[in-house]
Amino acid sequence: MRQSDLFPKTKKGEIRDAVFANHIYLVKAGFIDQLMSGSWTLLPLGWRVVGKINQIIREEMNAIGAQEMLMPLLHPSSVWKETERWKKARSIMYQIKDSLGKEFGLAFTHEEIVMDLLRKNIQSYADLPVYVYHFSTKFRNEPRARSGILRGREFLMKDLYSAHISENDLMEYYEKVKSAYCKIFDRLGFSYRVIEASGGVFTKNYTHEFQVPVDSGEDLIFYCDSCGWGQNKEIFLGKEGDFCPSCGKGRVLSSNAIEVGNIFPLGTWFAERMGVYYIDKDGKKKPVWFGSYGIGPTRTMGAWVEVSHDDKGIIWNKQMSPFDAHLVLIGEGKVREKAESVYLKLKKVGFDVLFDDRDVQAGEKFADSDLIGIPVRLVVSESVQDNLEWKFRNSSKKEILSFDAVVRRLKA
Ligand code: ATP
Ligand code: MG
């Protein structure tokens, strides 16, 4: 991609009302644009990052047998009245009427919709288990938040739903999903904690939150400095410095954190309210056991910026970066010709390269490169002659490498 063609260009100066790093840098660098509070366009750069996150999630969902589909966002009120969430979730759900007075809700989650699907398509134990997921928009009437893309009134979620014949079967799959979520956040490069949280009205079991510790996070978590135990502030009854209630050896620490994922073993609460039954081997009618599992890809992108930036801009890793390398041309004439040929050759080898071919000052190009945050910067200039200057975004070390050496390193 030629930077001269990239829409939009980076922004100079202050971003109004922006306090969080993700808000400041994602807007300045041209990844996202705010339409109104909590409502964001994912611009071409941002959409590339979210695409990379989604692909990793998709691979790990498919690896545990889940099938991708797509459910609607406009729901009849009737289905939400069956569980009484039409009333209970009124403060979070956008509820609207059409010109004939018919009531609809905008999707803030999809349990009721999956339940409706299941009761139309499940008869016996042979039809279970079912694992289905989608990536789609959720609408939530969030109180006005200033945390950038971390809290949207409209945001992307990957939500997986599973239905089972028994609690055992549900809990076995629940553990599989937990491992898959760990793989996802490992592959994305996060330091994170798996934190126990309350199951609310749905289940006596714990639910689990995937939390990224960072000062700017809205949540407060408690965790052991020695084992993997952790709980959120809603359920932890002790205090910082206590011995770990799980291993007894470590001490409890606390941290602010951003919740990027949450998994719920929901049990039979939904099946009982919506009449989702199957006929078991013994000929008896039984309610379906149900779980739901969510990750917010847009919040995940924002969380990365919160944990990985400096005073110049974003520092992406290889997994999430919108491009494999940022090729920067410094010079004119023969140097431009050389940069053009390097760009075409890198593309031909299969790399996704952002090529700063613009006719602007070197200082501005380097500042933009740091702001956008692609992990590898390659400079073509008079002084490197037939070679390229390689620099990682998170290091000041510059190395002069041949084209072939650059290709080998980018492939590594
Ligand atoms: P929070 O407590 O932060 O409001 P939640 O617990 O209500 O979030 P869930 O219903 O568990 O959120 O949703 C699953 C995932 O969707 C979250 O872990 C998060 O990654 C994402 N998510 C939830 N709300 C938002 C939002 N308003 N904007 C962006 N992502 C969100
Ligand atoms: Mg949650």
GROMACS .gro file of N, CA and C in nm, residues 300-378:
model
  237
  300THR      N    1  -0.995  -0.536   2.226
  300THR     CA    2  -0.863  -0.600   2.229
  300THR      C    3  -0.759  -0.512   2.158
  301MET      N    4  -0.798  -0.455   2.044
  301MET     CA    5  -0.707  -0.364   1.974
  301MET      C    6  -0.672  -0.245   2.065
  302GLY      N    7  -0.772  -0.187   2.129
  302GLY     CA    8  -0.749  -0.073   2.217
  302GLY      C    9  -0.664  -0.111   2.337
  303ALA      N   10  -0.687  -0.231   2.392
  303ALA     CA   11  -0.611  -0.277   2.509
  303ALA      C   12  -0.463  -0.290   2.473
  304TRP      N   13  -0.436  -0.337   2.349
  304TRP     CA   14  -0.296  -0.348   2.309
  304TRP      C   15  -0.228  -0.210   2.310
  305VAL      N   16  -0.298  -0.112   2.260
  305VAL     CA   17  -0.239   0.023   2.257
  305VAL      C   18  -0.216   0.075   2.399
  306GLU      N   19  -0.308   0.042   2.491
  306GLU     CA   20  -0.288   0.085   2.630
  306GLU      C   21  -0.159   0.026   2.688
  307VAL      N   22  -0.128  -0.100   2.654
  307VAL     CA   23  -0.009  -0.163   2.713
  307VAL      C   24   0.116  -0.146   2.628
  308SER      N   25   0.101  -0.101   2.502
  308SER     CA   26   0.218  -0.098   2.414
  308SER      C   27   0.223   0.032   2.332
  309HIS      N   28   0.272   0.138   2.397
  309HIS     CA   29   0.292   0.266   2.329
  309HIS      C   30   0.404   0.341   2.400
  310ASP      N   31   0.456   0.444   2.335
  310ASP     CA   32   0.547   0.536   2.404
  310ASP      C   33   0.503   0.678   2.369
  311ASP      N   34   0.586   0.777   2.397
  311ASP     CA   35   0.538   0.914   2.373
  311ASP      C   36   0.534   0.950   2.225
  312LYS      N   37   0.580   0.860   2.139
  312LYS     CA   38   0.576   0.887   1.995
  312LYS      C   39   0.457   0.821   1.925
  313GLY      N   40   0.404   0.715   1.986
  313GLY     CA   41   0.291   0.647   1.923
  313GLY      C   42   0.278   0.502   1.963
  314ILE      N   43   0.216   0.426   1.873
  314ILE     CA   44   0.182   0.285   1.902
  314ILE      C   45   0.302   0.196   1.872
  315ILE      N   46   0.312   0.084   1.945
  315ILE     CA   47   0.413  -0.018   1.913
  315ILE      C   48   0.340  -0.151   1.892
  316TRP      N   49   0.309  -0.183   1.766
  316TRP     CA   50   0.239  -0.310   1.737
  316TRP      C   51   0.339  -0.425   1.744
  317ASN      N   52   0.288  -0.545   1.764
  317ASN     CA   53   0.371  -0.663   1.744
  317ASN      C   54   0.338  -0.719   1.605
  318LYS      N   55   0.415  -0.819   1.567
  318LYS     CA   56   0.402  -0.880   1.435
  318LYS      C   57   0.260  -0.935   1.411
  319GLN      N   58   0.202  -0.994   1.517
  319GLN     CA   59   0.072  -1.060   1.502
  319GLN      C   60  -0.041  -0.962   1.470
  320MET      N   61  -0.035  -0.842   1.526
  320MET     CA   62  -0.147  -0.749   1.511
  320MET      C   63  -0.119  -0.635   1.414
  321SER      N   64   0.008  -0.618   1.378
  321SER     CA   65   0.045  -0.501   1.296
  321SER      C   66  -0.032  -0.496   1.165
  322PRO      N   67  -0.075  -0.375   1.125
  322PRO     CA   68  -0.151  -0.364   0.999
  322PRO      C   69  -0.066  -0.400   0.877
  323PHE      N   70   0.066  -0.388   0.888
  323PHE     CA   71   0.156  -0.425   0.777
  323PHE      C   72   0.277  -0.499   0.832
  324ASP      N   73   0.345  -0.576   0.745
  324ASP     CA   74   0.466  -0.648   0.787
  324ASP      C   75   0.583  -0.552   0.805
  325ALA      N   76   0.588  -0.448   0.722
  325ALA     CA   77   0.701  -0.354   0.731
  325ALA      C   78   0.658  -0.217   0.680
  326HIS      N   79   0.727  -0.113   0.729
  326HIS     CA   80   0.704   0.023   0.682
  326HIS      C   81   0.828   0.065   0.602
  327LEU      N   82   0.814   0.073   0.473
  327LEU     CA   83   0.924   0.110   0.385
  327LEU      C   84   0.921   0.262   0.366
  328VAL      N   85   1.031   0.328   0.405
  328VAL     CA   86   1.033   0.474   0.402
  328VAL      C   87   1.138   0.523   0.302
  329LEU      N   88   1.092   0.599   0.206
  329LEU     CA   89   1.182   0.658   0.106
  329LEU      C   90   1.232   0.793   0.155
  330ILE      N   91   1.364   0.809   0.164
  330ILE     CA   92   1.422   0.939   0.196
  330ILE      C   93   1.512   0.978   0.078
  331GLY      N   94   1.464   1.069  -0.005
  331GLY     CA   95   1.544   1.112  -0.119
  331GLY      C   96   1.460   1.120  -0.246
  332GLU      N   97   1.527   1.150  -0.353
  332GLU     CA   98   1.459   1.166  -0.483
  332GLU      C   99   1.540   1.098  -0.593
  333GLY      N  100   1.495   1.110  -0.714
  333GLY     CA  101   1.571   1.061  -0.830
  333GLY      C  102   1.599   0.912  -0.822
  334LYS      N  103   1.729   0.880  -0.828
  334LYS     CA  104   1.772   0.739  -0.829
  334LYS      C  105   1.725   0.666  -0.703
  335VAL      N  106   1.726   0.739  -0.588
  335VAL     CA  107   1.686   0.676  -0.461
  335VAL      C  108   1.537   0.636  -0.468
  336ARG      N  109   1.455   0.724  -0.525
  336ARG     CA  110   1.313   0.692  -0.542
  336ARG      C  111   1.295   0.569  -0.631
  337GLU      N  112   1.371   0.568  -0.737
  337GLU     CA  113   1.362   0.451  -0.828
  337GLU      C  114   1.394   0.323  -0.753
  338LYS      N  115   1.498   0.331  -0.669
  338LYS     CA  116   1.538   0.211  -0.596
  338LYS      C  117   1.428   0.169  -0.496
  339ALA      N  118   1.373   0.270  -0.424
  339ALA     CA  119   1.267   0.240  -0.327
  339ALA      C  120   1.147   0.176  -0.396
  340GLU      N  121   1.112   0.229  -0.515
  340GLU     CA  122   1.000   0.173  -0.593
  340GLU      C  123   1.026   0.026  -0.623
  341SER      N  124   1.150  -0.004  -0.662
  341SER     CA  125   1.177  -0.143  -0.699
  341SER      C  126   1.180  -0.233  -0.576
  342VAL      N  127   1.230  -0.182  -0.463
  342VAL     CA  128   1.228  -0.261  -0.338
  342VAL      C  129   1.083  -0.290  -0.298
  343TYR      N  130   0.998  -0.188  -0.311
  343TYR     CA  131   0.855  -0.204  -0.275
  343TYR      C  132   0.791  -0.315  -0.359
  344LEU      N  133   0.814  -0.310  -0.489
  344LEU     CA  134   0.754  -0.410  -0.578
  344LEU      C  135   0.810  -0.550  -0.549
  345LYS      N  136   0.940  -0.556  -0.520
  345LYS     CA  137   1.001  -0.686  -0.493
  345LYS      C  138   0.948  -0.745  -0.361
  346LEU      N  139   0.934  -0.661  -0.259
  346LEU     CA  140   0.881  -0.710  -0.130
  346LEU      C  141   0.738  -0.761  -0.146
  347LYS      N  142   0.661  -0.687  -0.227
  347LYS     CA  143   0.522  -0.730  -0.253
  347LYS      C  144   0.520  -0.865  -0.323
  348LYS      N  145   0.612  -0.879  -0.418
  348LYS     CA  146   0.617  -1.002  -0.496
  348LYS      C  147   0.651  -1.123  -0.409
  349VAL      N  148   0.739  -1.102  -0.312
  349VAL     CA  149   0.774  -1.212  -0.220
  349VAL      C  150   0.655  -1.245  -0.129
  350GLY      N  151   0.558  -1.153  -0.120
  350GLY     CA  152   0.437  -1.183  -0.044
  350GLY      C  153   0.421  -1.101   0.083
  351PHE      N  154   0.504  -0.998   0.101
  351PHE     CA  155   0.490  -0.916   0.221
  351PHE      C  156   0.391  -0.803   0.197
  352ASP      N  157   0.326  -0.767   0.307
  352ASP     CA  158   0.231  -0.658   0.306
  352ASP      C  159   0.308  -0.536   0.356
  353VAL      N  160   0.336  -0.442   0.267
  353VAL     CA  161   0.425  -0.332   0.302
  353VAL      C  162   0.352  -0.198   0.289
  354LEU      N  163   0.370  -0.112   0.389
  354LEU     CA  164   0.325   0.026   0.374
  354LEU      C  165   0.446   0.104   0.323
  355PHE      N  166   0.430   0.168   0.206
  355PHE     CA  167   0.543   0.234   0.139
  355PHE      C  168   0.523   0.385   0.147
  356ASP      N  169   0.607   0.450   0.230
  356ASP     CA  170   0.597   0.596   0.239
  356ASP      C  171   0.668   0.659   0.120
  357ASP      N  172   0.590   0.676   0.014
  357ASP     CA  173   0.640   0.731  -0.113
  357ASP      C  174   0.611   0.880  -0.122
  358ARG      N  175   0.565   0.941  -0.010
  358ARG     CA  176   0.520   1.082  -0.017
  358ARG      C  177   0.637   1.178  -0.032
  359ASP      N  178   0.602   1.294  -0.081
  359ASP     CA  179   0.701   1.398  -0.103
  359ASP      C  180   0.699   1.493   0.017
  360VAL      N  181   0.739   1.440   0.136
  360VAL     CA  182   0.742   1.524   0.256
  360VAL      C  183   0.879   1.507   0.325
  361GLN      N  184   0.905   1.593   0.424
  361GLN     CA  185   1.033   1.591   0.494
  361GLN      C  186   1.058   1.460   0.567
  362ALA      N  187   1.188   1.423   0.577
  362ALA     CA  188   1.227   1.300   0.647
  362ALA      C  189   1.172   1.298   0.790
  363GLY      N  190   1.182   1.412   0.860
  363GLY     CA  191   1.137   1.418   1.000
  363GLY      C  192   0.989   1.381   1.012
  364GLU      N  193   0.909   1.429   0.919
  364GLU     CA  194   0.765   1.401   0.922
  364GLU      C  195   0.740   1.252   0.894
  365LYS      N  196   0.817   1.196   0.802
  365LYS     CA  197   0.800   1.054   0.770
  365LYS      C  198   0.834   0.966   0.889
  366PHE      N  199   0.946   0.998   0.956
  366PHE     CA  200   0.986   0.917   1.072
  366PHE      C  201   0.885   0.932   1.186
  367ALA      N  202   0.835   1.053   1.205
  367ALA     CA  203   0.736   1.075   1.312
  367ALA      C  204   0.609   0.995   1.283
  368ASP      N  205   0.565   0.996   1.158
  368ASP     CA  206   0.446   0.918   1.121
  368ASP      C  207   0.470   0.769   1.138
  369SER      N  208   0.590   0.726   1.105
  369SER     CA  209   0.623   0.583   1.116
  369SER      C  210   0.617   0.540   1.263
  370ASP      N  211   0.672   0.623   1.352
  370ASP     CA  212   0.664   0.592   1.495
  370ASP      C  213   0.520   0.596   1.546
  371LEU      N  214   0.442   0.690   1.495
  371LEU     CA  215   0.302   0.704   1.538
  371LEU      C  216   0.220   0.582   1.497
  372ILE      N  217   0.235   0.538   1.372
  372ILE     CA  218   0.157   0.424   1.321
  372ILE      C  219   0.204   0.294   1.386
  373GLY      N  220   0.334   0.282   1.409
  373GLY     CA  221   0.384   0.175   1.496
  373GLY      C  222   0.407   0.039   1.435
  374ILE      N  223   0.422   0.029   1.304
  374ILE     CA  224   0.456  -0.100   1.241
  374ILE      C  225   0.590  -0.145   1.298
  375PRO      N  226   0.604  -0.273   1.338
  375PRO     CA  227   0.724  -0.312   1.414
  375PRO      C  228   0.857  -0.300   1.340
  376VAL      N  229   0.855  -0.308   1.207
  376VAL     CA  230   0.981  -0.299   1.132
  376VAL      C  231   0.979  -0.178   1.038
  377ARG      N  232   1.083  -0.092   1.049
  377ARG     CA  233   1.097   0.022   0.957
  377ARG      C  234   1.217  -0.003   0.866
  378LEU      N  235   1.195   0.011   0.737
  378LEU     CA  236   1.303  -0.006   0.638
  378LEU      C  237   1.323   0.126   0.566
   0.00000   0.00000   0.00000
